[in-house]
Short mmCIF file of C-alpha atoms and ligand atoms in Angstrom, two decimals:
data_model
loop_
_atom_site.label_atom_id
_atom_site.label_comp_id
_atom_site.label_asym_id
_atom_site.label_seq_id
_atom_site.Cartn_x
_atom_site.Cartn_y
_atom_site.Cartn_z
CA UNK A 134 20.51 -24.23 2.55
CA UNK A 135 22.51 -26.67 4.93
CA UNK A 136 24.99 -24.83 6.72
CA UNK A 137 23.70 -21.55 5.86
CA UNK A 138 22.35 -19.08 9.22
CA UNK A 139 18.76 -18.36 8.89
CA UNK A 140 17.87 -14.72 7.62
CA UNK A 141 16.73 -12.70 10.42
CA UNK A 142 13.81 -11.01 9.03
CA UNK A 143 12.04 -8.15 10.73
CA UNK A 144 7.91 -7.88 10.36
CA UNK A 145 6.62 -4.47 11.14
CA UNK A 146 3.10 -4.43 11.56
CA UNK A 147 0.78 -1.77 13.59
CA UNK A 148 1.18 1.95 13.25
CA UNK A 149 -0.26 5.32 13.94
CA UNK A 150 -2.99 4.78 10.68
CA UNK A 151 -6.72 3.72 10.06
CA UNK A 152 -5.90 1.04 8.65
CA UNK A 153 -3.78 -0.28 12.22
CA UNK A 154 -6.02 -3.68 12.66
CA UNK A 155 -6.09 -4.87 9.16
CA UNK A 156 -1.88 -4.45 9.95
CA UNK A 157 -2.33 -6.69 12.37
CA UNK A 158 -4.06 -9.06 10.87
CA UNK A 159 -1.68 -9.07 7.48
CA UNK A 160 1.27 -9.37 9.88
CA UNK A 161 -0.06 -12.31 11.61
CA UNK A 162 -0.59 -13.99 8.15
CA UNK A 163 2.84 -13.54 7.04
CA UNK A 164 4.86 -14.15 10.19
CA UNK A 165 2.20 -17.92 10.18
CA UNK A 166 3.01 -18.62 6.76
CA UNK A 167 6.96 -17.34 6.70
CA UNK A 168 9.03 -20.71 6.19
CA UNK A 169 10.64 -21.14 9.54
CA UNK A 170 13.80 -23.31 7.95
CA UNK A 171 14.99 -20.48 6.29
CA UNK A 172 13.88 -16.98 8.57
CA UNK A 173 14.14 -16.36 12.14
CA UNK A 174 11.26 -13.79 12.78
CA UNK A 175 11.97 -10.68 14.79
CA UNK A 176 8.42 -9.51 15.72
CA UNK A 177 8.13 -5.17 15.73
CA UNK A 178 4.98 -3.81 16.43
CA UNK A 179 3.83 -0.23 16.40
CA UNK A 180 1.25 0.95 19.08
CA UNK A 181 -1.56 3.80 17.54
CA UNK A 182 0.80 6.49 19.65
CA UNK A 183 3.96 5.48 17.14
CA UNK A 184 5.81 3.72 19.73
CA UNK A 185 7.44 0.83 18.77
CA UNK A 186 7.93 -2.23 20.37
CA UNK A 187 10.36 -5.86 20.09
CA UNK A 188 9.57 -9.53 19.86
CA UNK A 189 7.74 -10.14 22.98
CA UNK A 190 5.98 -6.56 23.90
CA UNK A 191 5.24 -6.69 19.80
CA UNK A 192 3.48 -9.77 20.08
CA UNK A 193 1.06 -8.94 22.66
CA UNK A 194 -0.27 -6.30 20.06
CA UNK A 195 -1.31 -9.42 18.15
CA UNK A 196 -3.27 -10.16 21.11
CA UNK A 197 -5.77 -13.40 21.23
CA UNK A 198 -3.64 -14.66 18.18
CA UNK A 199 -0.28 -14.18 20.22
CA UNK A 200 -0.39 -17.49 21.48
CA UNK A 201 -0.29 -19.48 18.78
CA UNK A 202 3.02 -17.42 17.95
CA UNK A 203 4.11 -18.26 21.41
CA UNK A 204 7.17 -20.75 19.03
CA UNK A 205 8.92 -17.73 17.87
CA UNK A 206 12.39 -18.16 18.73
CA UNK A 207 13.40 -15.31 21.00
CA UNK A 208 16.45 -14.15 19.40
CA UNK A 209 18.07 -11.31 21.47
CA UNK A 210 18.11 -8.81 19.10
CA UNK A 211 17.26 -4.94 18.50
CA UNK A 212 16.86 -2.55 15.72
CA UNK A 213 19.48 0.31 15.79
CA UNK A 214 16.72 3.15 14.95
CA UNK A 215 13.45 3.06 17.66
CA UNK A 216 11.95 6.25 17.09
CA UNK A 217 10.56 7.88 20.91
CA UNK A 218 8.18 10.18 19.68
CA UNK A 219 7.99 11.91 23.21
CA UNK A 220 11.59 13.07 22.49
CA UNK A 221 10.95 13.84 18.72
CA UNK A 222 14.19 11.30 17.89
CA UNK A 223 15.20 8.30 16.47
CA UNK A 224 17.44 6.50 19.60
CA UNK A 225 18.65 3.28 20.61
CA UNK A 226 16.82 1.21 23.08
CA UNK A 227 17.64 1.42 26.67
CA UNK A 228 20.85 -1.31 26.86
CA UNK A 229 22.11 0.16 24.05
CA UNK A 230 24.46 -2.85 23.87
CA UNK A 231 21.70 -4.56 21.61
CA UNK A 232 21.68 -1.59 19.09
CA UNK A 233 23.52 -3.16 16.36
CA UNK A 234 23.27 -2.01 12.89
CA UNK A 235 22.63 -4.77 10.80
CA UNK A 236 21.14 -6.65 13.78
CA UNK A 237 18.49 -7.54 10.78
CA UNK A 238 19.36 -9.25 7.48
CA UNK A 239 15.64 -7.57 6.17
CA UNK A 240 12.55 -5.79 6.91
CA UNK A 241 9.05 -6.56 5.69
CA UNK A 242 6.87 -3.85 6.64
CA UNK A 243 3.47 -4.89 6.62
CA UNK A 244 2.30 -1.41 7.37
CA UNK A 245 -1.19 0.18 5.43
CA UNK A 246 -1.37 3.67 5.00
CA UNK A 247 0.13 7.06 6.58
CA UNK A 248 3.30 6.60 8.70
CA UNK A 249 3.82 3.08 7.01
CA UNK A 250 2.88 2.75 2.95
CA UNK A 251 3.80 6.57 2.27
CA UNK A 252 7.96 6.53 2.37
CA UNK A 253 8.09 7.99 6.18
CA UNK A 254 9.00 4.31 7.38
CA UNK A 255 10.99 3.66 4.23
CA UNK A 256 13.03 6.51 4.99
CA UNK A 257 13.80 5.40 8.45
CA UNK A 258 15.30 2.19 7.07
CA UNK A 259 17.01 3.31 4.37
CA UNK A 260 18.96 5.52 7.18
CA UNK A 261 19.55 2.60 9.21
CA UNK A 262 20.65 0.47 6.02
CA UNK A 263 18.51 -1.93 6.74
CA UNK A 264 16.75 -3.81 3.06
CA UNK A 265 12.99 -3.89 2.95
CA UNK A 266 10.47 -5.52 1.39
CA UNK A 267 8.35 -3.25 -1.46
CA UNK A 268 8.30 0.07 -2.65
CA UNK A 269 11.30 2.44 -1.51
CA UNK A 270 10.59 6.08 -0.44
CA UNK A 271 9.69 7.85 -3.69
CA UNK A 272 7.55 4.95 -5.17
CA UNK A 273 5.69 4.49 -1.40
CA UNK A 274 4.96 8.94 -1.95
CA UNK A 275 3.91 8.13 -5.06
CA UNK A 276 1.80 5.74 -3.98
CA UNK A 277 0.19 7.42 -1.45
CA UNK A 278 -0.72 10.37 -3.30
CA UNK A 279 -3.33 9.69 -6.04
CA UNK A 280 -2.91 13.17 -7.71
CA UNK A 281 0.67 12.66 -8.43
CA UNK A 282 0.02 8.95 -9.31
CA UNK A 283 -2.40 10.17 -12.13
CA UNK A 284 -0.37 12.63 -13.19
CA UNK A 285 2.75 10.30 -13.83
CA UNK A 286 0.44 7.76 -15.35
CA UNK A 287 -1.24 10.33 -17.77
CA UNK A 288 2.48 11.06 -18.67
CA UNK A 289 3.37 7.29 -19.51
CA UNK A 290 0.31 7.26 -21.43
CA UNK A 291 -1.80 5.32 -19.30
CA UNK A 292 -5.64 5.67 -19.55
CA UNK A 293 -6.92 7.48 -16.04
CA UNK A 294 -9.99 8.88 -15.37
CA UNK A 295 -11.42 12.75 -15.95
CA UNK A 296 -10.96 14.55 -12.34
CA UNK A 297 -9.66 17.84 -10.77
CA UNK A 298 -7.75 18.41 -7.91
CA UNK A 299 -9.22 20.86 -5.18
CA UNK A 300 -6.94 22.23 -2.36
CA UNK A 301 -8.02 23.64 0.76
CA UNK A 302 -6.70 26.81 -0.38
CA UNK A 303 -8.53 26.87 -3.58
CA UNK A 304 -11.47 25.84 -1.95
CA UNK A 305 -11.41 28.70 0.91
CA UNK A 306 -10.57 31.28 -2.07
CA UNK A 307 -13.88 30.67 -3.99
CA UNK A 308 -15.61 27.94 -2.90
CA UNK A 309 -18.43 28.61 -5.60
CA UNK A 310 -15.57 28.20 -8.43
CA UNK A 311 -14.51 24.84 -7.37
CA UNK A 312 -17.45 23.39 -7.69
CA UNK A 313 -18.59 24.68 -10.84
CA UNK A 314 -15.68 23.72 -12.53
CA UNK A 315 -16.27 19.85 -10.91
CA UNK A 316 -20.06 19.64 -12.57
CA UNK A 317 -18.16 19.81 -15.50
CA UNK A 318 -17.10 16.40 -15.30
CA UNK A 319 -20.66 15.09 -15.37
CA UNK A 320 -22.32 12.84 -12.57
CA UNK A 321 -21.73 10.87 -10.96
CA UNK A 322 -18.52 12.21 -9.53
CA UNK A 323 -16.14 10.15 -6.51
CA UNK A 324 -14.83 12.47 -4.36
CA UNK A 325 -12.17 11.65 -2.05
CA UNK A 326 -9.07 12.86 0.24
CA UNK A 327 -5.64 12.64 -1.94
CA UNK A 328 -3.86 10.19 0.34
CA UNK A 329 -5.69 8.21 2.38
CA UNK A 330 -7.21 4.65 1.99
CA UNK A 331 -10.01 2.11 3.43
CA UNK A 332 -12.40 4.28 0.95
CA UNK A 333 -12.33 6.94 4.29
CA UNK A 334 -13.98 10.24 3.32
CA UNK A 335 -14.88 8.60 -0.20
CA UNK A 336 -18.53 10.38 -1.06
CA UNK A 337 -20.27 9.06 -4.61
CA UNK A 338 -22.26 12.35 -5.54
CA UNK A 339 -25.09 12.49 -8.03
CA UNK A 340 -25.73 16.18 -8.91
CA UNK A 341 -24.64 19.08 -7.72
CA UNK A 342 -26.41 19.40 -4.31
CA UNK A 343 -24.22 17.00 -2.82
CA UNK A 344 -20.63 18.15 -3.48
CA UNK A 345 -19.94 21.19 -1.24
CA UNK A 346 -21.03 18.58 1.84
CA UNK A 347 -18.61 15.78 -0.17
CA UNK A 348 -15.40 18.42 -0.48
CA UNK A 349 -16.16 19.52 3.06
CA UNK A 350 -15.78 15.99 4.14
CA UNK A 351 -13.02 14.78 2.22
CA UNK A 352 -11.34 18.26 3.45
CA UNK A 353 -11.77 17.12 6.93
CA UNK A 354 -8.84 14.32 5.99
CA UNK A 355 -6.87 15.94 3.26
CA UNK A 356 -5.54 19.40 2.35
CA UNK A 357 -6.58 17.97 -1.17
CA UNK A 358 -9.23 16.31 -2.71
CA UNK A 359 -9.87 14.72 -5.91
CA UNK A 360 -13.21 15.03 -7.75
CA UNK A 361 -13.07 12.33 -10.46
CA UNK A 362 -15.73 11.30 -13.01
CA UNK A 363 -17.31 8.26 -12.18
CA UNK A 364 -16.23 4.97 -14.17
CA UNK A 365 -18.53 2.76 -12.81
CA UNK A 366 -19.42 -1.10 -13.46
CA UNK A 367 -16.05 -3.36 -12.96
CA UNK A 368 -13.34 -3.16 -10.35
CA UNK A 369 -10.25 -5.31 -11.50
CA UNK A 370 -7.00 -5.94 -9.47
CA UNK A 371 -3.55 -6.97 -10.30
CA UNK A 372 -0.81 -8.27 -8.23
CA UNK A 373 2.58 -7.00 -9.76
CA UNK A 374 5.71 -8.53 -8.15
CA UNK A 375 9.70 -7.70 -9.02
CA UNK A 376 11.47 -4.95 -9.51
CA UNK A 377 13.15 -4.08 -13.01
CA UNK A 378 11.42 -6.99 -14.92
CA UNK A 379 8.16 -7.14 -12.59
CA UNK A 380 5.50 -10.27 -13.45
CA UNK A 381 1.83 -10.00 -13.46
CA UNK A 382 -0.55 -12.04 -11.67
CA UNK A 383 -3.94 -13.28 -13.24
CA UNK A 384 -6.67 -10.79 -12.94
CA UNK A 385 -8.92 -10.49 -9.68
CA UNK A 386 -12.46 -8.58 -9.32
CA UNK A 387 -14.22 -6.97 -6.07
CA UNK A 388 -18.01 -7.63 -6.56
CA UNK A 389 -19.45 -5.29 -4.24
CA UNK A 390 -22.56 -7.13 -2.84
CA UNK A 391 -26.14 -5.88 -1.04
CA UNK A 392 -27.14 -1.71 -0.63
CA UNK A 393 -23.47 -0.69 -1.18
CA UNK A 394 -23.30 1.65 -3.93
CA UNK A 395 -19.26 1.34 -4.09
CA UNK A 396 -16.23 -0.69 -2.44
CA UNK A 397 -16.86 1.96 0.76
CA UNK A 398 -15.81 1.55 3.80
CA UNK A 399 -18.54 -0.12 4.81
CA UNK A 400 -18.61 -2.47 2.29
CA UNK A 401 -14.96 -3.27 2.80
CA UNK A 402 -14.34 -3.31 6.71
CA UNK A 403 -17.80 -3.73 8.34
CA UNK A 404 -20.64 -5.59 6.66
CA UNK A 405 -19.04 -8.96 6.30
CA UNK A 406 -21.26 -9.58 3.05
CA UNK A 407 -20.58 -6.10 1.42
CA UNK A 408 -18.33 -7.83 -1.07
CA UNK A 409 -16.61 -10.67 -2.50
CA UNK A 410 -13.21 -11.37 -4.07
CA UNK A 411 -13.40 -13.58 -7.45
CA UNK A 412 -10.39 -15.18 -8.98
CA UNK A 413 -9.97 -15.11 -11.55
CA UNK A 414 -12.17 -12.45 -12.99
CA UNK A 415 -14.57 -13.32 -15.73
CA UNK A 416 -12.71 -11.80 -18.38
CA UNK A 417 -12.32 -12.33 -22.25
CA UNK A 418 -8.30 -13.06 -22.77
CA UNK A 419 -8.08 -10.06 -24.22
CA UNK A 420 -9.33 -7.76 -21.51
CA UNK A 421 -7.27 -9.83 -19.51
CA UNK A 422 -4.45 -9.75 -20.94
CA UNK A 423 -4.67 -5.35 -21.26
CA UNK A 424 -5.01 -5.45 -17.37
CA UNK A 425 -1.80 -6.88 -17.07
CA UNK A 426 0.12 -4.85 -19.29
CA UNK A 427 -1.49 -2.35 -18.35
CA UNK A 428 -0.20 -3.35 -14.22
CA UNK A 429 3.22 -3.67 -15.76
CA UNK A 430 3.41 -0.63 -16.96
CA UNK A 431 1.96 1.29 -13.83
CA UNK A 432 4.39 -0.79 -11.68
CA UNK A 433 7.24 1.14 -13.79
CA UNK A 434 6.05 4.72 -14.70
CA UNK A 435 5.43 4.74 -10.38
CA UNK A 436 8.92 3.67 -9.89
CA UNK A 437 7.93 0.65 -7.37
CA UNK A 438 9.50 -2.39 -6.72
CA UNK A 439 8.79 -5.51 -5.05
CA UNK A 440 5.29 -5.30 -5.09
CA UNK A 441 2.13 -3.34 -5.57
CA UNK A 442 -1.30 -4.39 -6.58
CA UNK A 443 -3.01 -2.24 -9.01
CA UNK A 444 -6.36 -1.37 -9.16
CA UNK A 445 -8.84 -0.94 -12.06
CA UNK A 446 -12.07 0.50 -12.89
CA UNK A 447 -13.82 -0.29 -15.98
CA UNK A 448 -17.56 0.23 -17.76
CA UNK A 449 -19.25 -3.11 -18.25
CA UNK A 450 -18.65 -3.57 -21.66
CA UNK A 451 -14.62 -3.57 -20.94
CA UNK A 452 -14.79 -0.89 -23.47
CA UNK A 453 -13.13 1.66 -20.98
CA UNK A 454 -10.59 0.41 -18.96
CA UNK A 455 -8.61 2.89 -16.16
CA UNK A 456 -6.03 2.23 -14.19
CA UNK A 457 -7.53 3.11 -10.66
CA UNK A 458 -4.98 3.59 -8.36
CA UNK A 459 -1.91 1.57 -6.94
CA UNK A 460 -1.02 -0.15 -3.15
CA UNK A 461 2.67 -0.68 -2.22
CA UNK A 462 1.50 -2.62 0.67
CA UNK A 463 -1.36 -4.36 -0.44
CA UNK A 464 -2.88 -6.37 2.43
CA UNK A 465 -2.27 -10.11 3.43
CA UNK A 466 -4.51 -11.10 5.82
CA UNK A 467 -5.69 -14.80 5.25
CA UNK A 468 -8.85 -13.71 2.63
CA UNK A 469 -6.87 -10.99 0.86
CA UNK A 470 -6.57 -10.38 -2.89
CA UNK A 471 -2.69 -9.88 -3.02
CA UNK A 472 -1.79 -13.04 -2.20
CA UNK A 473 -4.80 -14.90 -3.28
CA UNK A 474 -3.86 -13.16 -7.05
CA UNK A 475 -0.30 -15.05 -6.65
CA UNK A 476 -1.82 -18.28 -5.41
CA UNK A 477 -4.22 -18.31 -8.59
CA UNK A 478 -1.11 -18.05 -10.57
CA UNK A 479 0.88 -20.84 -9.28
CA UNK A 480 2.68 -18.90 -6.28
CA UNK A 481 1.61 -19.85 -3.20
CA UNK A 482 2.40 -17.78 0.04
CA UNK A 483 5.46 -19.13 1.20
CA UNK A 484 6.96 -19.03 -2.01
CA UNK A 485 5.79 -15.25 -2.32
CA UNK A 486 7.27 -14.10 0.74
CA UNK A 487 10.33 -15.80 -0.35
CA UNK A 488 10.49 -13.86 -3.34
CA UNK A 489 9.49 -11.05 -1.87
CA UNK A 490 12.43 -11.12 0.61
CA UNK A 491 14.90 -11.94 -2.14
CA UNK A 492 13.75 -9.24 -4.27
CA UNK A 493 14.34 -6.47 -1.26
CA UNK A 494 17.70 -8.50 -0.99
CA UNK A 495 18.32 -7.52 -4.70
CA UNK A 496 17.50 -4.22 -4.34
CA UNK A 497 19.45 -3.31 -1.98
CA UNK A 498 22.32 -5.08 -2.84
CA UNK A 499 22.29 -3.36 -6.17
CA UNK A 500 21.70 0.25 -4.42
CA UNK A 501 25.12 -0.95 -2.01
CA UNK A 502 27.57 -0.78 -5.05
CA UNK A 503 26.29 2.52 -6.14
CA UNK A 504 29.00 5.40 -5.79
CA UNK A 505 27.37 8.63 -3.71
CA UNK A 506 30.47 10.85 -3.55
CA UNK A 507 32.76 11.74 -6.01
CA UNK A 508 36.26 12.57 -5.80
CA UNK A 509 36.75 15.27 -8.89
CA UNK A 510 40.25 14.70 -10.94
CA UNK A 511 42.64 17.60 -9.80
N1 LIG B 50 -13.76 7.45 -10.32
C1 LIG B 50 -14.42 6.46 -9.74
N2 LIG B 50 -15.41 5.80 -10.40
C2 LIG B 50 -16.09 4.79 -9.83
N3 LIG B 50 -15.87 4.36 -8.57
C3 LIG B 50 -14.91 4.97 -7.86
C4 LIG B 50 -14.13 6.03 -8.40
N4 LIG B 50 -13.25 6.44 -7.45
C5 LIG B 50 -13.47 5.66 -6.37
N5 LIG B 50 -14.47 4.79 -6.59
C6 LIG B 50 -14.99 3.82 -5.61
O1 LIG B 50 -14.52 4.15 -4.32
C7 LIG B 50 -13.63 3.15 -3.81
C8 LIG B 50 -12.47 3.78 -3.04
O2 LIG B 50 -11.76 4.67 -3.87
P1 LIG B 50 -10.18 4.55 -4.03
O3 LIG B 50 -9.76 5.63 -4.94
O4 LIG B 50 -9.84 3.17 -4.40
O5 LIG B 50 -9.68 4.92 -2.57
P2 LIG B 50 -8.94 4.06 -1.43
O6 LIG B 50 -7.50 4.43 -1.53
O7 LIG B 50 -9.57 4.56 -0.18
O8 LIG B 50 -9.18 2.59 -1.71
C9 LIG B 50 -13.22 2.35 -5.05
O9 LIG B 50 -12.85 1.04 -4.71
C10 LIG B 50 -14.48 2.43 -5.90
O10 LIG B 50 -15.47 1.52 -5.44
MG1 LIG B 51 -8.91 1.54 -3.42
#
């Protein structure tokens, strides 16, 4: 690399969603673990209101952990696009002298959930022509909404589970119907808002007392909710990482531990022993081997790049296998199972956010040479 500048790489971390802390967390991970030789980092943090903010003001969002970041190089630099959402616009900062398209070589947004995994942010920088790490904006939609994520997988022939989609609409209309036509999938049944994460809203129901109470809640987050018939014994995970020719990682598995009856919320963010990552999965080859594919094949029927982890459910005897759903940004805190998938498989961090980087590098280089206009033969 001698002679070479140093790749200015943007981490966006924060954001208006539930899922804002484990951000900061993930971002604090990569921007410890990015190799320094090669990247200058260039710090953007987004406060719960949507405001964003540069290097120094970004870093005090990390808060107690700032410190130990206190070596990042100040570089000077700005972002052409800041969004202001108290003017509804996209503007430059104040001395607009530092607005300077390109003023980033790449963007790794290490954003969970609405207003960050969902194609809003990936929008923003495709305007501004800025490369980014992951998904672009149809595969990050996709992503986000598990109803259209089923319904391309069903199409690629990938195994998901029973369910039915309820609107808010169709609920208000006849109520009664909905949920007659949901006991039909048998109980248990996982209901859930279409787009959201961190298990929020998530309600396992056993019969049919509980479901009006489990649509009603899910409503609260969602204009639509799934209802899906419960596949319940194993959940699997696979880190997938390219883009045209993506790889798969070895095969994780989230034992849920103690009174939780599922990977809830609770289980997840708050009881500290309400489950544990093991890597790799105890898994005949076989099994193991289907998982992957089976990743690979999600990856493409999604349209993602760069990375995703994919999540399955199976029945104890393997016999049933479904892909779950799919997470553009996976998280990268220190304990996560993205990275921890890639470690397992001979690709430690550092190396991974290498890739990662030259992969969005890739991508976008490839996108630059495509034609947009076309001048018609007179
Ligand atoms: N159909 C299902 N069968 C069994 N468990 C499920 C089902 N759907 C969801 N769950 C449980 O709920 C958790 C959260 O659901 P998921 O669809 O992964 O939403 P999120 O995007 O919030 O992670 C899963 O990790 C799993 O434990
Ligand atoms: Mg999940």
């Amino acid at each position: 690399m001698a002679g070479r500048r140093k790749l200015r790489v943007g981490v966006l971390f924060g954001g208006r969603s539930g899922e804002h802390e484990i951000s900061l967390r993930s971002a604090l991970t990569v921007i410890s673990a990015i190799d320094r030789a090669r990247y200058d980092v260039v710090p953007i943090g987004i406060s719960r209101d949507g405001r964003w903010y540069l290097e120094t003001d970004a870093l005090k969002m990390l808060g107690a952990a700032a410190p130990r970041l206190a070596a990042l190089k100040r570089t000077g630099i700005a972002v052409s696009l800041l969004p202001y959402p108290d003017h509804r616009a996209l503007v430059a900062p104040a001395n607009g002298r530092a607005a300077v398209r390109g003023g980033l070589d790449v963007i790794f947004p290490v954003l969970h959930g609405t207003f960050g995994e969902d194609g809003t942010v990936q929008g923003l920088l495709d305007l501004a022509g800025i490369p980014y790490v992951g998904a672009g904006v149809l595969g990050s939609a996709i992503g986000m909404d598990k109803d259209v994520q089923k319904r391309l997988l069903r199409e690629a022939g990938l195994p998901v589970v029973r369910y039915m989609a309820i609107t808010d609409a169709d609920y208000r209309d006849d109520p009664a119907a909905a949920r007659r036509q949901a006991a039909r999938l048998g109980w248990p049944v996982f209901v859930k808002p279409n787009a959201l994460g961190s298990s929020i809203g998530v309600t396992r129901v056993t019969g049919p007392r509980g479901l009006a109470r489990a649509i009603e809640e899910a409503l609260r987050y969602d204009r639509k909710v799934l209802v899906e018939a419960a596949c319940e014994g194993r959940e699997l995970e696979c880190a997938v990482l390219g883009n045209q020719r993506p790889a798969a990682s070895v095969v994780g598995e989230i034992v849920v531990r103690g009174a939780h009856r599922f990977y809830s919320y609770e289980s997840k963010y708050v009881d500290e022993h309400g489950a544990a990552i093991e890597i790799p999965a105890r898994l005949p080859a076989r099994a193991a081997n289907r998982i992957r594919a089976l990743a690979i094949r999600a990856f493409t029927a999604l349209e993602l790049r760069g990375m995703a982890r994919v999540d399955f459910l199976a029945k104890p005897d393997l016999r049933e296998i479904y892909v779950s759903e799919v997470n553009t940004i996976p998280g990268f805190t220190a304990i996560s199972m993205y990275p921890k998938l890639w470690e397992a498989s001979g690709l430690p961090l550092k190396g991974l956010l290498d890739r990662l980087i030259a992969l969005a590098l890739e991508d976008h280089r490839a996108r630059s040479r495509l034609k947009f206009t076309y001048q018609p033969r007179l």
